[in-house]
PDB file of C-alpha atoms in Angstrom:
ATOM      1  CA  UNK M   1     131.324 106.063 120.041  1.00 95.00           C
ATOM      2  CA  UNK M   2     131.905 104.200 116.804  1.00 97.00           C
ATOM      3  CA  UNK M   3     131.607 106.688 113.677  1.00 98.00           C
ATOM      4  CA  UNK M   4     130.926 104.828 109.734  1.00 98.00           C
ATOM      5  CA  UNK M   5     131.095 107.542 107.413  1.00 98.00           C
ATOM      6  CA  UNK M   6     128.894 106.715 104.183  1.00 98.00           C
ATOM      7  CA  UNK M   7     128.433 107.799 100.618  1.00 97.00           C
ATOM      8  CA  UNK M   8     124.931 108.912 100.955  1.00 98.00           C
ATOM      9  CA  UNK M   9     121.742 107.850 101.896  1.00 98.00           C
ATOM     10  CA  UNK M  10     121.146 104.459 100.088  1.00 98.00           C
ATOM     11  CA  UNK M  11     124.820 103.333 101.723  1.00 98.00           C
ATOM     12  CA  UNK M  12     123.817 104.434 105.079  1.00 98.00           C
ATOM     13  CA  UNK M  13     120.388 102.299 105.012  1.00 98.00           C
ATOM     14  CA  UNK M  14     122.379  99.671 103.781  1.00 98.00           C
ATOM     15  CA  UNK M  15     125.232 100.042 106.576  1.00 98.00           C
ATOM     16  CA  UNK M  16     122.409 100.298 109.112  1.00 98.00           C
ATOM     17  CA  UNK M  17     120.697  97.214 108.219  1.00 98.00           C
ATOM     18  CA  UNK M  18     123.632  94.864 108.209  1.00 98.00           C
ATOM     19  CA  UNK M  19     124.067  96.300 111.367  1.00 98.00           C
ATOM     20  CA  UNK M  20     120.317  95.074 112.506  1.00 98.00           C
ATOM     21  CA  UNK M  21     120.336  91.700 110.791  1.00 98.00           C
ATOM     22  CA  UNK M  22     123.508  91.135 112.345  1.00 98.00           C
ATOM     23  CA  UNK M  23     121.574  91.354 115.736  1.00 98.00           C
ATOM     24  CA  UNK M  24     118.900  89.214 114.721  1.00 98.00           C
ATOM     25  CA  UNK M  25     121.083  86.696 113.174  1.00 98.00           C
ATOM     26  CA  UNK M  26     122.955  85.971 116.130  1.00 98.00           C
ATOM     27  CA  UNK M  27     120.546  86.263 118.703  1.00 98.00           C
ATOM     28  CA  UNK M  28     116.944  85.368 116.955  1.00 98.00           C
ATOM     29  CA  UNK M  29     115.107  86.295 120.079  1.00 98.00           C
ATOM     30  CA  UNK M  30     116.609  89.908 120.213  1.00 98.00           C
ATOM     31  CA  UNK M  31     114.697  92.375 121.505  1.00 98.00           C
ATOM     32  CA  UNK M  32     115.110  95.385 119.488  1.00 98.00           C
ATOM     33  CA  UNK M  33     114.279  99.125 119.905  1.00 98.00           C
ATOM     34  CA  UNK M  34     112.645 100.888 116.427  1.00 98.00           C
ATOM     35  CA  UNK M  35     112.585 104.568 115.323  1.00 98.00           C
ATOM     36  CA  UNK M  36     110.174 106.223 112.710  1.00 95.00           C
ATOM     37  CA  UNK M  37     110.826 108.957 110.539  1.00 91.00           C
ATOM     38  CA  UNK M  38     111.762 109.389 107.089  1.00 93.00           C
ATOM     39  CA  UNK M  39     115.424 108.264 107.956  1.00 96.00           C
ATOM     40  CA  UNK M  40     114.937 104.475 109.033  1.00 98.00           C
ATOM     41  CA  UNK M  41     112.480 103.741 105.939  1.00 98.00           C
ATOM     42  CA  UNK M  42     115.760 102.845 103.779  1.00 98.00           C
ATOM     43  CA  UNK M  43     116.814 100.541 106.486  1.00 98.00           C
ATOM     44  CA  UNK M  44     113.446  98.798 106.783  1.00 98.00           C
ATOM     45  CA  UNK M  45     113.302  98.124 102.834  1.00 98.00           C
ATOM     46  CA  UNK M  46     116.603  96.603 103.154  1.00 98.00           C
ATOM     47  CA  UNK M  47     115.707  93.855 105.952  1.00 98.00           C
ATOM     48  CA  UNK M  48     112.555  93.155 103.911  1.00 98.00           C
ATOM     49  CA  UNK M  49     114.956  92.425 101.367  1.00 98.00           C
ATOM     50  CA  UNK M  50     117.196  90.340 102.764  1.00 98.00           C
ATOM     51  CA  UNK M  51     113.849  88.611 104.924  1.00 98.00           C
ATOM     52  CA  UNK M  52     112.180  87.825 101.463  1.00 98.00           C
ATOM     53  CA  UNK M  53     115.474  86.445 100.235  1.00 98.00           C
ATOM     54  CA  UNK M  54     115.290  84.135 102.746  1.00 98.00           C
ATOM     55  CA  UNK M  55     118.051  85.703 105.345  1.00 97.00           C
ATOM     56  CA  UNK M  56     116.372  86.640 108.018  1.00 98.00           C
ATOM     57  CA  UNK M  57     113.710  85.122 110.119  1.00 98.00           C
ATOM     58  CA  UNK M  58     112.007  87.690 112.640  1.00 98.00           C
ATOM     59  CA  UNK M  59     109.663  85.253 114.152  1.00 98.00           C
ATOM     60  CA  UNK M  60     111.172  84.768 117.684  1.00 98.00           C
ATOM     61  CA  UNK M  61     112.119  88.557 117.184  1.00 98.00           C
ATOM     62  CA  UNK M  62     110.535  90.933 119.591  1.00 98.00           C
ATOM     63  CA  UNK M  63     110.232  95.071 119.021  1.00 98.00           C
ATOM     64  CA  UNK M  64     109.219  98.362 121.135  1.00 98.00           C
ATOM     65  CA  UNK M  65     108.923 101.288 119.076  1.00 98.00           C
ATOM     66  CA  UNK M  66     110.344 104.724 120.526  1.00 97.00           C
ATOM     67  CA  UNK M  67     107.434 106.699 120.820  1.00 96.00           C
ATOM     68  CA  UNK M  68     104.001 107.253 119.616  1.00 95.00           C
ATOM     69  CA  UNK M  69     101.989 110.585 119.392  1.00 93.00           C
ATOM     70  CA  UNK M  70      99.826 110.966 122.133  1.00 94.00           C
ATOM     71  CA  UNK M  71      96.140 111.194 120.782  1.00 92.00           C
ATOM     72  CA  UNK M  72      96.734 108.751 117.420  1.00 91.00           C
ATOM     73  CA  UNK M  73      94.940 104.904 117.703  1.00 90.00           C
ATOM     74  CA  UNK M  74      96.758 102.587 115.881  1.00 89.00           C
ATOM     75  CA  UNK M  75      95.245 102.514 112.674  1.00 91.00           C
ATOM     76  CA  UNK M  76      95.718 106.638 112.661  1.00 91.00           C
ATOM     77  CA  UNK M  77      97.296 106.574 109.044  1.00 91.00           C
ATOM     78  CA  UNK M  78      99.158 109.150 110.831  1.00 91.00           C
ATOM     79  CA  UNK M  79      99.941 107.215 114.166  1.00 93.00           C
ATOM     80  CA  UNK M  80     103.785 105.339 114.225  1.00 94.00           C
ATOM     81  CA  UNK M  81     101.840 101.931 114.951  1.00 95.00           C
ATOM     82  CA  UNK M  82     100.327 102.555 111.151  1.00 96.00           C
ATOM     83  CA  UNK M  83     103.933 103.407 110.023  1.00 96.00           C
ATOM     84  CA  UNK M  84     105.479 100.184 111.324  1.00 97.00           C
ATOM     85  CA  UNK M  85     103.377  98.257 109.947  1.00 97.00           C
ATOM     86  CA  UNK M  86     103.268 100.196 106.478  1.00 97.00           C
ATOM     87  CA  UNK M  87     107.425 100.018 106.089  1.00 98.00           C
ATOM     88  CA  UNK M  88     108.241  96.488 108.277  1.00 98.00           C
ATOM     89  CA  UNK M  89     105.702  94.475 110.363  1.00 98.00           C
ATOM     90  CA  UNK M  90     103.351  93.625 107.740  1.00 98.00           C
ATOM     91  CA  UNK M  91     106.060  92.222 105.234  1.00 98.00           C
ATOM     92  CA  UNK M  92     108.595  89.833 107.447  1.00 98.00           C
ATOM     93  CA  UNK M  93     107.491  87.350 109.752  1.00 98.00           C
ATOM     94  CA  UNK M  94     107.014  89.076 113.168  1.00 98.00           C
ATOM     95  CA  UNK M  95     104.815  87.937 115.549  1.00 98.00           C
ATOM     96  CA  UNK M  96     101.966  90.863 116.009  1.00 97.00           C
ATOM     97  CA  UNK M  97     102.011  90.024 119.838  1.00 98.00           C
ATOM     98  CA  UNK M  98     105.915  90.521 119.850  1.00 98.00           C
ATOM     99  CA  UNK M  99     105.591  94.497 118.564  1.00 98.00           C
ATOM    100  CA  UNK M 100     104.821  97.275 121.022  1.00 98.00           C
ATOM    101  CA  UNK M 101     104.184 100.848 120.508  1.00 97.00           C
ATOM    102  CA  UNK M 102     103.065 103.568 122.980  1.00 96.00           C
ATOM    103  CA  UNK M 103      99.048 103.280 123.075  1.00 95.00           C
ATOM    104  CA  UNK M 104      99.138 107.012 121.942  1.00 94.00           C
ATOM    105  CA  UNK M 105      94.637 106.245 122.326  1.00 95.00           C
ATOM    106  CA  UNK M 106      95.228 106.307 125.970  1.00 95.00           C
ATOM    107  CA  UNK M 107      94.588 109.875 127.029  1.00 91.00           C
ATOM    108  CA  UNK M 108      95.665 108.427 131.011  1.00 94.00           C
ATOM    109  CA  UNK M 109      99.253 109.328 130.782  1.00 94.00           C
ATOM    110  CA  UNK M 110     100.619 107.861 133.756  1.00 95.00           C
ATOM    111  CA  UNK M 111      98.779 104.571 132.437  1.00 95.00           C
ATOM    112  CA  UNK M 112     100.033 104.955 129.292  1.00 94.00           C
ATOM    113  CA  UNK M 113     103.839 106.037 130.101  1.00 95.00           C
ATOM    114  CA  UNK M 114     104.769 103.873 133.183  1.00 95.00           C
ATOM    115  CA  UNK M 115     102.865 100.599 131.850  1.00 95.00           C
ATOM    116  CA  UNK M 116     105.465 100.838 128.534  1.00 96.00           C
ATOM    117  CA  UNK M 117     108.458 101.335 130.645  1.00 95.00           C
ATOM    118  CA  UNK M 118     107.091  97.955 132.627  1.00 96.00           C
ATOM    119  CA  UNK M 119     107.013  96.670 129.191  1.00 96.00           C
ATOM    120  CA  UNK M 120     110.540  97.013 128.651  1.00 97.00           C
ATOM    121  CA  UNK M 121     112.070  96.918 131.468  1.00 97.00           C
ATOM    122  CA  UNK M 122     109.973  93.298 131.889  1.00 97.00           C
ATOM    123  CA  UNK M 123     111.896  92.733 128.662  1.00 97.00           C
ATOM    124  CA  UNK M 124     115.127  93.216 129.674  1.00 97.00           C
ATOM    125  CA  UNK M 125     115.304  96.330 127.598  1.00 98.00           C
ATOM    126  CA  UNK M 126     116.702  96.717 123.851  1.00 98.00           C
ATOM    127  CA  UNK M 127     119.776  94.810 122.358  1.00 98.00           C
ATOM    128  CA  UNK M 128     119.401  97.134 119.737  1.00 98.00           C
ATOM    129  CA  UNK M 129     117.894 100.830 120.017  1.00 98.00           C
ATOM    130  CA  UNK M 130     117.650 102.344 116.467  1.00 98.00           C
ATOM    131  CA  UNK M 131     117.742 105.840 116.685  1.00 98.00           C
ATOM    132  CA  UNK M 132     117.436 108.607 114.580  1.00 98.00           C
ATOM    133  CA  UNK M 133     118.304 112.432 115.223  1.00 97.00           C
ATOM    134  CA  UNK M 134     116.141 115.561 114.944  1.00 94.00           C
ATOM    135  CA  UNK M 135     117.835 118.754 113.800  1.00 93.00           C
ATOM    136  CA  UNK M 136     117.865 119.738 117.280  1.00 93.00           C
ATOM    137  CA  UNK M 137     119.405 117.423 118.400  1.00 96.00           C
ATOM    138  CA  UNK M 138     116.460 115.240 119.935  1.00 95.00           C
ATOM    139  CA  UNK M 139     116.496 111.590 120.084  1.00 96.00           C
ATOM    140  CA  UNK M 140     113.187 109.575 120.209  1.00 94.00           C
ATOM    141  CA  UNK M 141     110.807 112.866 121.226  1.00 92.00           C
ATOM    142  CA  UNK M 142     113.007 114.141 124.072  1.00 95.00           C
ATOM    143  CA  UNK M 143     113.204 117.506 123.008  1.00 91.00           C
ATOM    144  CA  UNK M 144     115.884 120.044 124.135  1.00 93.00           C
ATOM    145  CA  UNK M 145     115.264 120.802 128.393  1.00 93.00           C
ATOM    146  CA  UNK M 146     116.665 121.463 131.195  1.00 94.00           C
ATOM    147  CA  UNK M 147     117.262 117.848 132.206  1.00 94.00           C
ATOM    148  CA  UNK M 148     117.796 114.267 130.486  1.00 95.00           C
ATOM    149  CA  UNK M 149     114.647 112.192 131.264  1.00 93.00           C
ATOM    150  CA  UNK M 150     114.495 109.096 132.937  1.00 94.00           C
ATOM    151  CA  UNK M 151     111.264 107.012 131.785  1.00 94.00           C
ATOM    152  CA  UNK M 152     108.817 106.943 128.912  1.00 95.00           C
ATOM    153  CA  UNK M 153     106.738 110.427 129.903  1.00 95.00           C
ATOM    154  CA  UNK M 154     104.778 112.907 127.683  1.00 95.00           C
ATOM    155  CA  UNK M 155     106.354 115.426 125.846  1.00 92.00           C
ATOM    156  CA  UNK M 156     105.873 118.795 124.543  1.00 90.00           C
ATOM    157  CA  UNK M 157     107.122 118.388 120.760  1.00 84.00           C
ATOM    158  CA  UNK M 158     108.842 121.927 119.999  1.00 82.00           C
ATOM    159  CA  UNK M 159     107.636 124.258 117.307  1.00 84.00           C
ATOM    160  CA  UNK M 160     110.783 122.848 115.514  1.00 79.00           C
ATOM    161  CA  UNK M 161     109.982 118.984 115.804  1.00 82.00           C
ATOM    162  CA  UNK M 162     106.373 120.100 114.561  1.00 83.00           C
ATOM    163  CA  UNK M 163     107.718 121.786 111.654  1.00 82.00           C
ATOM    164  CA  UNK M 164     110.175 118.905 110.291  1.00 79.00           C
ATOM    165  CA  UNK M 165     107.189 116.626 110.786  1.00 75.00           C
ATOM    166  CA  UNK M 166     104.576 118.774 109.118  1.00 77.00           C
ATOM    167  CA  UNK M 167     105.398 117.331 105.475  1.00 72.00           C
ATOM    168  CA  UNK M 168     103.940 114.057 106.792  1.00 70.00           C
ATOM    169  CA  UNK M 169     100.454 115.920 107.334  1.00 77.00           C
ATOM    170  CA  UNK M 170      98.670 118.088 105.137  1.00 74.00           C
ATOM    171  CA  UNK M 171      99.440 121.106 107.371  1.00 74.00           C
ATOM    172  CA  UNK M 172     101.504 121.609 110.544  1.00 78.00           C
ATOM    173  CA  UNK M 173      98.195 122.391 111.982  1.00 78.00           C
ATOM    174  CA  UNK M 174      97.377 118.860 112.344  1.00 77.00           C
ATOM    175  CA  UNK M 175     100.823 117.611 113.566  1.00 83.00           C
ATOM    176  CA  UNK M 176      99.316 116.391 117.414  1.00 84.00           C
ATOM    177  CA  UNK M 177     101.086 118.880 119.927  1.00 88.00           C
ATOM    178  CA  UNK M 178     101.888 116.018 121.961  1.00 91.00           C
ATOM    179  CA  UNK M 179     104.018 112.572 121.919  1.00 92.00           C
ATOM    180  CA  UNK M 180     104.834 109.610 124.436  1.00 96.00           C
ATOM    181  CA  UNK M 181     108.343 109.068 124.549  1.00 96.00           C
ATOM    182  CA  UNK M 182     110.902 106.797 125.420  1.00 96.00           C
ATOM    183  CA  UNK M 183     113.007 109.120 128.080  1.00 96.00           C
ATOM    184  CA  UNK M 184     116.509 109.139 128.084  1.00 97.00           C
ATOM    185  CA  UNK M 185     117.291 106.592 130.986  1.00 97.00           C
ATOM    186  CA  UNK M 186     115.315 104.158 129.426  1.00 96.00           C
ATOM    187  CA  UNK M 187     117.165 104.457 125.856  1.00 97.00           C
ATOM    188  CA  UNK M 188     120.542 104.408 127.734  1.00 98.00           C
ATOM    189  CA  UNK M 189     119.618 100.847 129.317  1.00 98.00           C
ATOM    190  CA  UNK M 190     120.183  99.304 125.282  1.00 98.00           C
ATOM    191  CA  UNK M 191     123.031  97.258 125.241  1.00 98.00           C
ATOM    192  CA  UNK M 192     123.782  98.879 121.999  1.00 98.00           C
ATOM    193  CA  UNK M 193     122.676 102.345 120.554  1.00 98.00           C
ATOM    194  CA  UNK M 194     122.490 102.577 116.697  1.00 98.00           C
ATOM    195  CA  UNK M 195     122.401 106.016 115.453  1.00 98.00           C
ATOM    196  CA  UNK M 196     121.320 107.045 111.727  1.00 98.00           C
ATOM    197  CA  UNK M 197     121.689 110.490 110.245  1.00 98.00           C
ATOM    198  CA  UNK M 198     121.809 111.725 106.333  1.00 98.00           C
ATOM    199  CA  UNK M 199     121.520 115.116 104.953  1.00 97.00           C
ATOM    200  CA  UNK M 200     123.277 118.885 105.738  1.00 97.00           C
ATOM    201  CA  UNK M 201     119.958 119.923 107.839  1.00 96.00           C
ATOM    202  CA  UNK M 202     121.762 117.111 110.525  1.00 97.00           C
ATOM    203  CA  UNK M 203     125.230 118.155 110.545  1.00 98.00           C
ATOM    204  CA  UNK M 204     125.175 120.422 113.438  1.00 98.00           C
ATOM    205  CA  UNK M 205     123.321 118.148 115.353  1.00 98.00           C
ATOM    206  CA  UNK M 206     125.324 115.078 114.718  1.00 98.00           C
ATOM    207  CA  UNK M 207     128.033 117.302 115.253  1.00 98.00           C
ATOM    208  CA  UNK M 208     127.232 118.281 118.700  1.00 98.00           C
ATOM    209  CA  UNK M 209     126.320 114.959 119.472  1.00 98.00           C
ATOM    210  CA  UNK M 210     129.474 113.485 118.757  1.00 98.00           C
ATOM    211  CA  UNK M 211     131.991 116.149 119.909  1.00 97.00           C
ATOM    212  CA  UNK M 212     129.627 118.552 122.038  1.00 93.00           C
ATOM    213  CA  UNK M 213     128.991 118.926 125.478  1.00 97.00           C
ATOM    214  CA  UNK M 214     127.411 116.515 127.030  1.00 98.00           C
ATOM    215  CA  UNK M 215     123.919 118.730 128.136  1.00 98.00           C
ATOM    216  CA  UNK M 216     120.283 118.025 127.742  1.00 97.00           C
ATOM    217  CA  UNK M 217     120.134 121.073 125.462  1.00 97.00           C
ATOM    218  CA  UNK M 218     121.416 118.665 122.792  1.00 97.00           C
ATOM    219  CA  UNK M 219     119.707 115.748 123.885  1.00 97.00           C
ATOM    220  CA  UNK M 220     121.441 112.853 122.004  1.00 98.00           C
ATOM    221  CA  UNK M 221     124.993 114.556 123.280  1.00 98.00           C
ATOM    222  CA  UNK M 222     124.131 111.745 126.241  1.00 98.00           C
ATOM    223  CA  UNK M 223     125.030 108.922 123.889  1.00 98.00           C
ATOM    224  CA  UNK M 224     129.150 109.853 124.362  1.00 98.00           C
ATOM    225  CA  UNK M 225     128.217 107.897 127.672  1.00 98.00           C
ATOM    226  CA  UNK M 226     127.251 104.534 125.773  1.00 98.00           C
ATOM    227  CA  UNK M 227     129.433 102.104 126.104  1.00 98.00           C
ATOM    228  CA  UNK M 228     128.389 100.794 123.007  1.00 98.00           C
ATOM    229  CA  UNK M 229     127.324 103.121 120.248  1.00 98.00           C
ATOM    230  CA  UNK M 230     127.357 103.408 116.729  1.00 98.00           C
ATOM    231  CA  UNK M 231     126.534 106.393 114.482  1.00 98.00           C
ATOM    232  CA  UNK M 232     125.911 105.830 110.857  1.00 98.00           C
ATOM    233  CA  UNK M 233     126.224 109.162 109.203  1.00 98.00           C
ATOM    234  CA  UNK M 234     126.608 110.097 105.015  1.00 98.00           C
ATOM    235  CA  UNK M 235     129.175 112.760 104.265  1.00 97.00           C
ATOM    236  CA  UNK M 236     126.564 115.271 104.433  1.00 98.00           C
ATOM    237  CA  UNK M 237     125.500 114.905 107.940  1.00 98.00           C
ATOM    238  CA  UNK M 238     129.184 114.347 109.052  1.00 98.00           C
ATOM    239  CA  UNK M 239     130.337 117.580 107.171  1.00 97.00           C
ATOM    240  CA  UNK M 240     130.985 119.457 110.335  1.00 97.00           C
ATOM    241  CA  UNK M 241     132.917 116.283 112.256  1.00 94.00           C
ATOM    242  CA  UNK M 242     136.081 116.959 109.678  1.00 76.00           C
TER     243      UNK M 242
END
C-alpha cells in the first residue's frame, strides 16, 4: 500500500486527480470505478479543469459508480446518478451510455444487484476504483459485519453512515435506510485501488486501514491485500499513522 501524505484538502484533490487523468491518459478506454461523497467533489472539479483545458478527453472513457441508494431514480436530486452528473458527467465529454450506476428504482434486488456485477464483470472490472472512507471504516456502503462481501448486494447503512450523510438531506429522517453496493470481492478485482481521505473525523479509520487488522469490522482494512493501492490522505487524516 502506497501512502502520499498531503497538505490539506485542495492538495489531496489535486494529488488524486493526477492520479485519475494519468489513467485516462494512457489508456483512453479505461474503465474506471467512481465514489460519491463530499470527499471526491475536489477531485472531480479538478479533471473538469484539466478536460476544459483541453487535457483530457473522456469520450472512449467508460465508468461504474460504487453504489446507489436503494429506493432513489436517477433524477432523485438526492440519488448518486443526480450527483455524478451534477459534479462530472454533465461537464467533460463522456458518453451517457458509457456511465453506470446501481438502478437504486429497482425495488427487485437480486435484479438489481447481480445484473450490475454482470455489468462489470462483462467489463473486465475497474482499472481504477476511487474510493473514499467512512469514519467507520466502510468502503463503498459495506458497512462493518461479520464477513467481507463478495458481489454488489443490499446493505443495511448503519445509524453511523446515516448520520455522516444526513447533512446532505434536510433531516436524517429522510436519509433512505437502504443502499446497493459494490461488495468487497468485486472492489478487490480493480487493478488499482485509489483511496482518498481528509479531515481528523478519518484518522482512526485510515489508521486502521493501513496498519490494522485485516477484519471485516474495519471494512477497508481488506485493501493491505491489493497489490496495487494507493491512499491519498492530508495530515489530518494521517495524524494517527505517525
Amino acid at each position: 500500500m502506497r501512502i502520499i501524505r498531503t497538505k490539506d484538502y485542495e492538495d489531496m484533490s489535486a494529488r488524486a486527480a493526477d492520479v485519475i487523468a494519468a489513467e485516462v491518459i494512457l489508456k483512453p478506454d479505461c474503465v474506471l470505478g467512481l465514489a460519491t461523497g463530499s470527499t471526491p467533489i475536489g477531485a472531480y472539479e479538478r479533471l473538469v479543469e484539466r478536460y476544459r483545458a483541453g487535457e483530457l478527453d473522456f469520450s472512449q472513457v467508460i465508468s461504474y459508480n460504487l453504489d446507489e441508494y436503494r429506493g432513489l431514480a436517477h433524477d432523485d436530486p438526492q440519488s448518486y446518478h443526480y450527483f455524478m452528473e451534477q459534479y462530472l458527467f454533465s461537464h467533460v465529454n463522456i458518453d451517457p451510455a458509457n456511465t453506470h450506476v446501481p438502478d437504486g428504482a429497482n425495488e427487485d434486488v437480486e435484479e438489481a444487484t447481480a445484473g450490475y456485477d454482470a455489468q462489470v464483470a462483462a467489463a473486465g472490472y475497474p482499472d481504477l476504483q476511487l474510493l473514499g472512507i467512512g469514519n467507520n471504516g466502510h468502503i463503498g456502503f459495506n458497512e462493518p459485519d461479520a464477513a467481507f462481501s463478495k458481489g454488489t448486494y443490499c446493505v443495511n447503512l448503519t445509524e453511523s453512515t446515516i448520520e455522516a450523510n444526513s447533512r446532505l438531506f434536510e433531516s436524517a429522517d429522510d436519509v433512505p435506510r437502504q443502499a446497493y453496493t459494490m461488495g468487497i470481492g468485486t472492489i478487490m478485482r480493480a487493478k488499482r485501488v485509489l483511496v482518498i481521505a481528509n479531515g481528523e473525523k478519518k484518522a482512526q479509520a485510515v489508521h486502521d486501514m493501513i496498519y490494522g487488522p485485516i477484519t471485516p469490522s474495519c471494512p477497508a482494512s481488506v485493501l493491505q491485500l491489493h497489490p496495487d493501492a494507493i491512499v491519498i490522505a492530508d495530515e489530518a487524516a494521517l495524524a494517527l499513522c505517525e
